[in-house]
Amino acid sequence: MGFAGKTAVVTGAGSGIGAALCRALAVAGADVLCTDVDGAAAARTASALGANVRAAQLDVTDAVAVQEAVDQVVQRAGRLDLMFNNAGIVWGGDTELLTLDQWNAIIDVNIRGVVHGVAAAYPQMLRQGHGHIVNTASMAGLTAAGQITSYVTTKHAVVGLSLALRSEAGPRGVGVLVVCPAAVETPILDKGAVGGFVGRDYFLQNQGGKPYDADRLARDVLRAIEKNKAILVKPPLARAQWLFARLTPTLMNRLSMRFIESQRAKQSRVRTEVR
Ligand SMILES: NC(=O)c1ccc[n+]([C@@H]2O[C@H](COP(=O)([O-])OP(=O)(O)OC[C@H]3O[C@@H](n4cnc5c(N)ncnc54)[C@H](O)[C@@H]3O)[C@@H](O)[C@H]2O)c1
């Protein structure tokens, strides 16, 4: 599958991985609609990428608006080839400090946002007999680390949705890929800290070490679509961690526990020294 002339919608395209996906698609010659709840950020991504890339403000929690964005592309081009359900948020910290509003917000964006994208794009792809849905989950959808518990909850849902849909969509001409990166160098790593979060280092240590480059990941994603892969885990160290977690979930969980406790102890030492 070449990407030249293909039509694509990308959500969460104002920053990070979404913006990188738009860049990779534009370089490959696709027609892209970059969308983000932050319309100005989506416009910034699109403005650098030429005439085949347009921008729109789109909140993925609004099912009607997601359907309208897909319909707009279909009206223009007669089809939708690629739907990237990528927008996401994270909360890091002690789970007892999360409010129900925060739980609902992450469920709305990370799960319902993907459901809305699938509900809007999949029937159109079935009608046209082809298409590819790409959902950005995370390593957190394959392994379970504390302190990002709400995030892990939503990303496991996205992995389940994607693999299940793939098994029924494939024979009908529609591909489904779920993207499960460990840490990627994007602004999300510094967002969403609620009380007690042991921090970015904890997140990185549990997510495969040094953050991966977003543009490199976007190129990996396009290759994975071409190969019709079910799941993309990057970088290689994350694949090893995933395997380890499947073989010995109890040990993996114990290591995660120990790490959180050692970070807590370190933080409280720093606080005491500062006082
Ligand atoms: N960066 C990482 O380490 C990492 C690792 C694994 C998975 N992911 C996943 O990758 C995806 C992209 O994250 P990122 O790292 O590029 O983060 P980011 O914060 O750089 O970008 C996320 C974008 O989503 C947008 N967004 C938030 N809520 C939205 C909504 N309701 N509707 C539409 N857009 C919305 C934000 O405005 C932002 O532009 C997310 O699903 C995230 O969970 C990120």
Coordinates of C-alpha atoms and ligand atoms in Angstrom, one line a residue:
M1 CA 0.0 0.0 0.0
G2 CA 1.5 3.3 -1.0
F3 CA 0.2 6.4 0.7
A4 CA 0.2 8.8 -2.2
G5 CA -3.3 10.3 -2.7
K6 CA -4.7 8.4 0.2
T7 CA -7.1 10.3 2.4
A8 CA -6.5 10.4 6.2
V9 CA -8.0 11.9 9.3
V10 CA -5.6 12.2 12.3
T11 CA -6.9 13.2 15.8
G12 CA -4.7 14.8 18.4
A13 CA -2.6 16.2 15.5
G14 CA -1.7 19.5 17.2
S15 CA 1.2 18.0 19.1
G16 CA 3.5 15.0 19.6
I17 CA 2.8 11.7 17.9
G18 CA -0.3 13.1 16.0
A19 CA 1.7 15.9 14.5
A20 CA 4.5 13.4 13.6
L21 CA 1.9 11.1 11.9
C22 CA 0.7 14.1 9.8
R23 CA 4.3 14.9 8.8
A24 CA 5.0 11.3 7.8
L25 CA 1.7 11.1 5.8
A26 CA 2.4 14.4 4.1
V27 CA 5.9 13.3 3.0
A28 CA 4.3 10.1 1.7
G29 CA 1.9 12.1 -0.4
A30 CA -1.4 11.5 1.5
D31 CA -4.2 14.0 1.8
V32 CA -4.5 14.7 5.5
L33 CA -7.1 16.3 7.8
C34 CA -5.2 17.2 11.0
T35 CA -7.6 17.6 13.9
D36 CA -7.2 18.6 17.5
V37 CA -9.3 19.9 20.3
D38 CA -6.8 22.8 20.1
G39 CA -7.7 24.1 16.7
A40 CA -4.8 26.6 16.6
A41 CA -2.3 23.7 17.3
A42 CA -3.8 21.6 14.5
A43 CA -3.5 24.6 12.2
R44 CA 0.2 25.0 13.1
T45 CA 0.8 21.4 12.3
A46 CA -0.9 21.7 8.9
S47 CA 0.5 25.0 7.9
A48 CA 4.0 23.6 7.6
L49 CA 2.9 20.7 5.4
G50 CA 1.6 22.0 2.1
A51 CA -1.7 22.1 0.2
N52 CA -2.7 18.5 0.7
V53 CA -2.9 18.9 4.5
R54 CA -5.8 20.8 6.1
A55 CA -6.7 21.5 9.7
A56 CA -9.9 21.4 11.8
Q57 CA -10.8 21.9 15.4
L58 CA -12.2 18.6 16.7
D59 CA -12.9 17.3 20.1
V60 CA -13.0 13.5 20.0
T61 CA -15.4 13.3 23.0
D62 CA -18.0 14.8 20.6
A63 CA -19.3 11.9 18.6
V64 CA -21.4 14.1 16.2
A65 CA -18.3 16.3 15.4
V66 CA -16.2 13.2 14.8
Q67 CA -18.8 11.9 12.3
E68 CA -19.0 15.3 10.6
A69 CA -15.2 15.4 10.2
V70 CA -15.2 11.9 8.5
D71 CA -18.2 12.9 6.4
Q72 CA -16.4 16.1 5.2
V73 CA -13.5 14.0 4.0
V74 CA -15.8 11.5 2.2
Q75 CA -17.7 14.3 0.5
R76 CA -14.5 15.8 -0.8
A77 CA -12.7 12.7 -1.9
G78 CA -15.4 10.0 -2.2
R79 CA -13.7 7.8 0.4
L80 CA -11.7 7.7 3.7
D81 CA -8.6 5.5 3.5
L82 CA -7.0 6.0 6.9
M83 CA -8.4 6.9 10.3
F84 CA -5.9 7.6 13.1
N85 CA -7.5 7.6 16.5
N86 CA -4.6 9.1 18.3
A87 CA -5.8 11.9 20.7
G88 CA -5.1 11.0 24.4
I89 CA -4.5 12.4 27.8
V90 CA -2.8 11.0 31.0
W91 CA -3.1 11.3 34.7
G92 CA -0.1 10.3 36.8
G93 CA -0.2 10.0 40.6
D94 CA -1.9 8.2 43.5
T95 CA -5.2 6.7 42.4
E96 CA -7.1 7.7 45.5
L97 CA -6.4 11.4 44.6
L98 CA -8.1 11.1 41.2
T99 CA -11.5 12.7 41.2
L100 CA -14.4 11.1 39.4
D101 CA -14.3 14.0 37.0
Q102 CA -10.7 13.1 36.1
W103 CA -11.7 9.4 35.7
N104 CA -14.5 10.4 33.4
A105 CA -12.4 12.8 31.4
I106 CA -9.7 10.1 30.6
I107 CA -12.4 7.6 29.8
D108 CA -14.1 10.1 27.5
V109 CA -11.0 11.1 25.6
N110 CA -9.0 7.8 25.5
I111 CA -11.8 5.3 25.2
R112 CA -14.9 7.1 23.9
G113 CA -12.7 9.2 21.6
V114 CA -11.5 6.0 19.9
V115 CA -15.0 4.5 19.8
H116 CA -16.3 7.7 18.2
G117 CA -13.6 7.4 15.5
V118 CA -14.3 3.8 14.9
A119 CA -18.1 4.4 14.8
A120 CA -17.6 7.2 12.2
A121 CA -15.0 5.6 10.0
Y122 CA -15.6 1.8 10.0
P123 CA -19.1 1.7 8.4
Q124 CA -17.7 4.0 5.6
M125 CA -14.7 1.7 5.1
L126 CA -17.0 -1.3 4.9
R127 CA -19.2 0.4 2.3
Q128 CA -16.1 1.2 0.2
G129 CA -14.6 -2.2 0.8
H130 CA -11.2 -1.0 2.1
G131 CA -9.5 1.2 4.7
H132 CA -7.3 1.1 7.7
I133 CA -8.0 2.1 11.3
V134 CA -5.0 3.0 13.4
N135 CA -5.5 3.4 17.2
T136 CA -2.8 4.8 19.4
A137 CA -2.8 2.8 22.6
S138 CA 0.5 2.5 24.6
M139 CA 2.7 -0.1 26.3
A140 CA 0.4 0.8 29.2
G141 CA -2.2 -1.1 27.2
L142 CA -0.1 -4.3 27.4
T143 CA 1.5 -4.0 30.9
A144 CA 0.2 -2.5 34.1
A145 CA 2.2 0.0 36.1
G146 CA 0.7 1.8 39.1
Q147 CA 0.4 5.5 39.4
I148 CA -0.9 5.7 35.8
T149 CA -3.8 3.4 36.7
S150 CA -6.5 5.3 34.9
Y151 CA -4.3 5.6 31.8
V152 CA -3.6 1.8 31.9
T153 CA -7.3 1.1 32.2
T154 CA -8.1 3.1 29.1
K155 CA -5.2 1.8 27.0
H156 CA -6.1 -1.8 27.8
A157 CA -9.5 -1.0 26.4
V158 CA -8.1 0.4 23.2
V159 CA -5.9 -2.7 22.7
G160 CA -8.9 -5.0 23.3
L161 CA -11.1 -3.0 21.0
S162 CA -8.5 -2.9 18.2
L163 CA -7.6 -6.6 18.2
A164 CA -11.2 -7.7 18.4
L165 CA -12.3 -5.4 15.6
R166 CA -9.3 -6.5 13.5
S167 CA -10.4 -10.1 13.6
E168 CA -13.9 -9.2 12.2
A169 CA -12.8 -6.3 9.9
G170 CA -9.9 -8.0 8.2
P171 CA -11.9 -10.5 6.1
R172 CA -14.1 -7.5 5.0
G173 CA -11.1 -5.5 3.6
V174 CA -10.5 -3.2 6.6
G175 CA -7.2 -3.3 8.5
V176 CA -6.8 -2.4 12.1
L177 CA -3.4 -1.6 13.7
V178 CA -2.9 -0.8 17.4
V179 CA 0.2 1.3 18.2
C180 CA 1.8 0.5 21.6
P181 CA 4.8 2.7 22.1
A182 CA 6.7 3.0 25.3
A183 CA 7.7 6.5 26.2
V184 CA 7.9 8.9 23.2
E185 CA 9.5 12.3 23.5
T186 CA 6.3 14.5 23.5
P187 CA 4.8 17.1 25.8
I188 CA 2.4 14.5 27.3
L189 CA 5.3 13.3 29.5
D190 CA 5.1 16.6 31.5
K191 CA 1.3 16.7 31.6
G192 CA -1.4 15.4 33.9
A193 CA 0.5 15.0 37.2
V194 CA -1.9 14.7 40.1
G195 CA -0.8 14.4 43.8
G196 CA 1.9 12.0 44.8
F197 CA 3.2 11.3 41.3
V198 CA 6.7 9.9 41.5
G199 CA 7.5 11.5 38.2
R200 CA 8.7 11.3 34.7
D201 CA 11.6 9.0 35.6
Y202 CA 9.3 6.4 36.9
F203 CA 7.2 6.7 33.8
L204 CA 10.2 6.3 31.6
Q205 CA 11.7 3.4 33.6
N206 CA 8.4 1.5 33.3
Q207 CA 8.0 2.4 29.7
G208 CA 11.2 1.1 28.1
G209 CA 13.8 3.6 29.0
K210 CA 14.9 6.6 26.9
P211 CA 12.0 8.2 25.1
Y212 CA 11.6 7.3 21.4
D213 CA 11.5 9.9 18.7
A214 CA 8.0 10.8 17.5
D215 CA 8.9 11.1 13.8
R216 CA 10.7 7.8 13.9
L217 CA 7.6 6.2 15.5
A218 CA 5.4 7.8 12.8
R219 CA 7.5 6.2 10.0
D220 CA 7.3 2.9 11.9
V221 CA 3.5 3.2 11.9
L222 CA 3.3 3.7 8.2
R223 CA 5.5 0.6 7.6
A224 CA 3.3 -1.4 10.0
I225 CA 0.2 -0.3 8.1
E226 CA 1.8 -1.5 4.8
K227 CA 2.6 -4.8 6.4
N228 CA -0.9 -5.0 7.8
K229 CA 0.5 -5.7 11.3
A230 CA -1.9 -6.2 14.2
I231 CA 0.2 -4.5 16.9
L232 CA 3.3 -2.2 16.9
V233 CA 5.4 -2.2 20.0
K234 CA 8.4 0.2 20.1
P235 CA 11.3 0.4 20.9
P236 CA 12.7 -3.2 21.0
L237 CA 13.3 -3.0 24.8
A238 CA 9.6 -2.4 25.2
R239 CA 8.9 -5.7 23.3
A240 CA 11.2 -7.5 25.8
Q241 CA 9.4 -5.9 28.7
W242 CA 6.0 -6.9 27.3
L243 CA 7.2 -10.5 26.9
F244 CA 8.6 -10.5 30.4
A245 CA 5.3 -9.1 31.8
R246 CA 3.3 -11.8 30.0
L247 CA 5.6 -14.6 31.3
T248 CA 5.8 -13.4 34.9
P249 CA 3.1 -10.9 35.7
T250 CA 3.5 -11.3 39.4
L251 CA 7.2 -10.5 39.3
M252 CA 6.7 -7.6 37.0
N253 CA 4.1 -6.2 39.4
R254 CA 6.4 -6.6 42.3
L255 CA 9.2 -4.7 40.5
S256 CA 6.8 -1.9 39.7
M257 CA 5.7 -1.8 43.4
R258 CA 9.3 -1.7 44.6
F259 CA 10.2 1.1 42.1
I260 CA 7.3 3.3 43.2
E261 CA 8.2 2.9 46.9
S262 CA 11.9 3.7 46.2
Q263 CA 10.9 6.8 44.3
R264 CA 8.6 7.9 47.1
A265 CA 11.4 7.4 49.6
K266 CA 13.7 9.5 47.4
Q267 CA 11.2 12.3 47.1
S268 CA 10.5 12.5 50.8
R269 CA 14.3 12.6 51.4
V270 CA 14.6 15.5 49.0
R271 CA 11.7 17.3 50.7
T272 CA 13.3 16.8 54.1
E273 CA 16.7 18.1 52.9
V274 CA 15.1 21.2 51.3
R275 CA 13.3 22.1 54.6
Ligands
LIG1 N1 4.3 10.3 24.5 C1 4.3 9.1 25.0 O1 5.2 8.7 25.8 C2 3.2 8.1 24.6 C3 3.5 6.7 24.8 C4 2.5 5.8 24.4 C5 1.3 6.3 23.9 N2 1.0 7.6 23.8 C6 -0.3 8.0 23.2 O2 0.0 8.7 22.1 C7 -1.2 9.6 21.8 C8 -0.6 11.0 21.5 O3 0.0 11.5 22.7 P1 1.3 12.5 22.6 O4 2.4 11.8 23.4 O5 1.5 12.9 21.2 O6 0.7 13.6 23.5 P2 0.5 15.2 23.2 O7 0.0 15.7 24.5 O8 1.8 15.7 22.7 O9 -0.6 15.2 22.1 C9 -1.9 14.9 22.4 C10 -2.8 15.8 21.6 O10 -4.2 15.3 21.8 C11 -5.0 16.5 21.9 N3 -6.2 16.2 22.7 C12 -6.4 16.1 24.0 N4 -7.7 15.9 24.3 C13 -8.3 15.9 23.1 C14 -9.7 15.8 22.7 N5 -10.7 15.7 23.6 N6 -10.0 15.8 21.4 C15 -9.0 16.0 20.4 N7 -7.7 16.2 20.7 C16 -7.4 16.1 22.0 C17 -4.1 17.5 22.7 O11 -4.6 18.8 22.4 C18 -2.7 17.2 22.0 O12 -2.5 18.1 20.9 C19 -2.0 9.5 23.1 O13 -3.1 8.6 22.8 C20 -1.1 8.9 24.1 O14 -1.8 8.3 25.1 C21 2.0 8.5 24.1

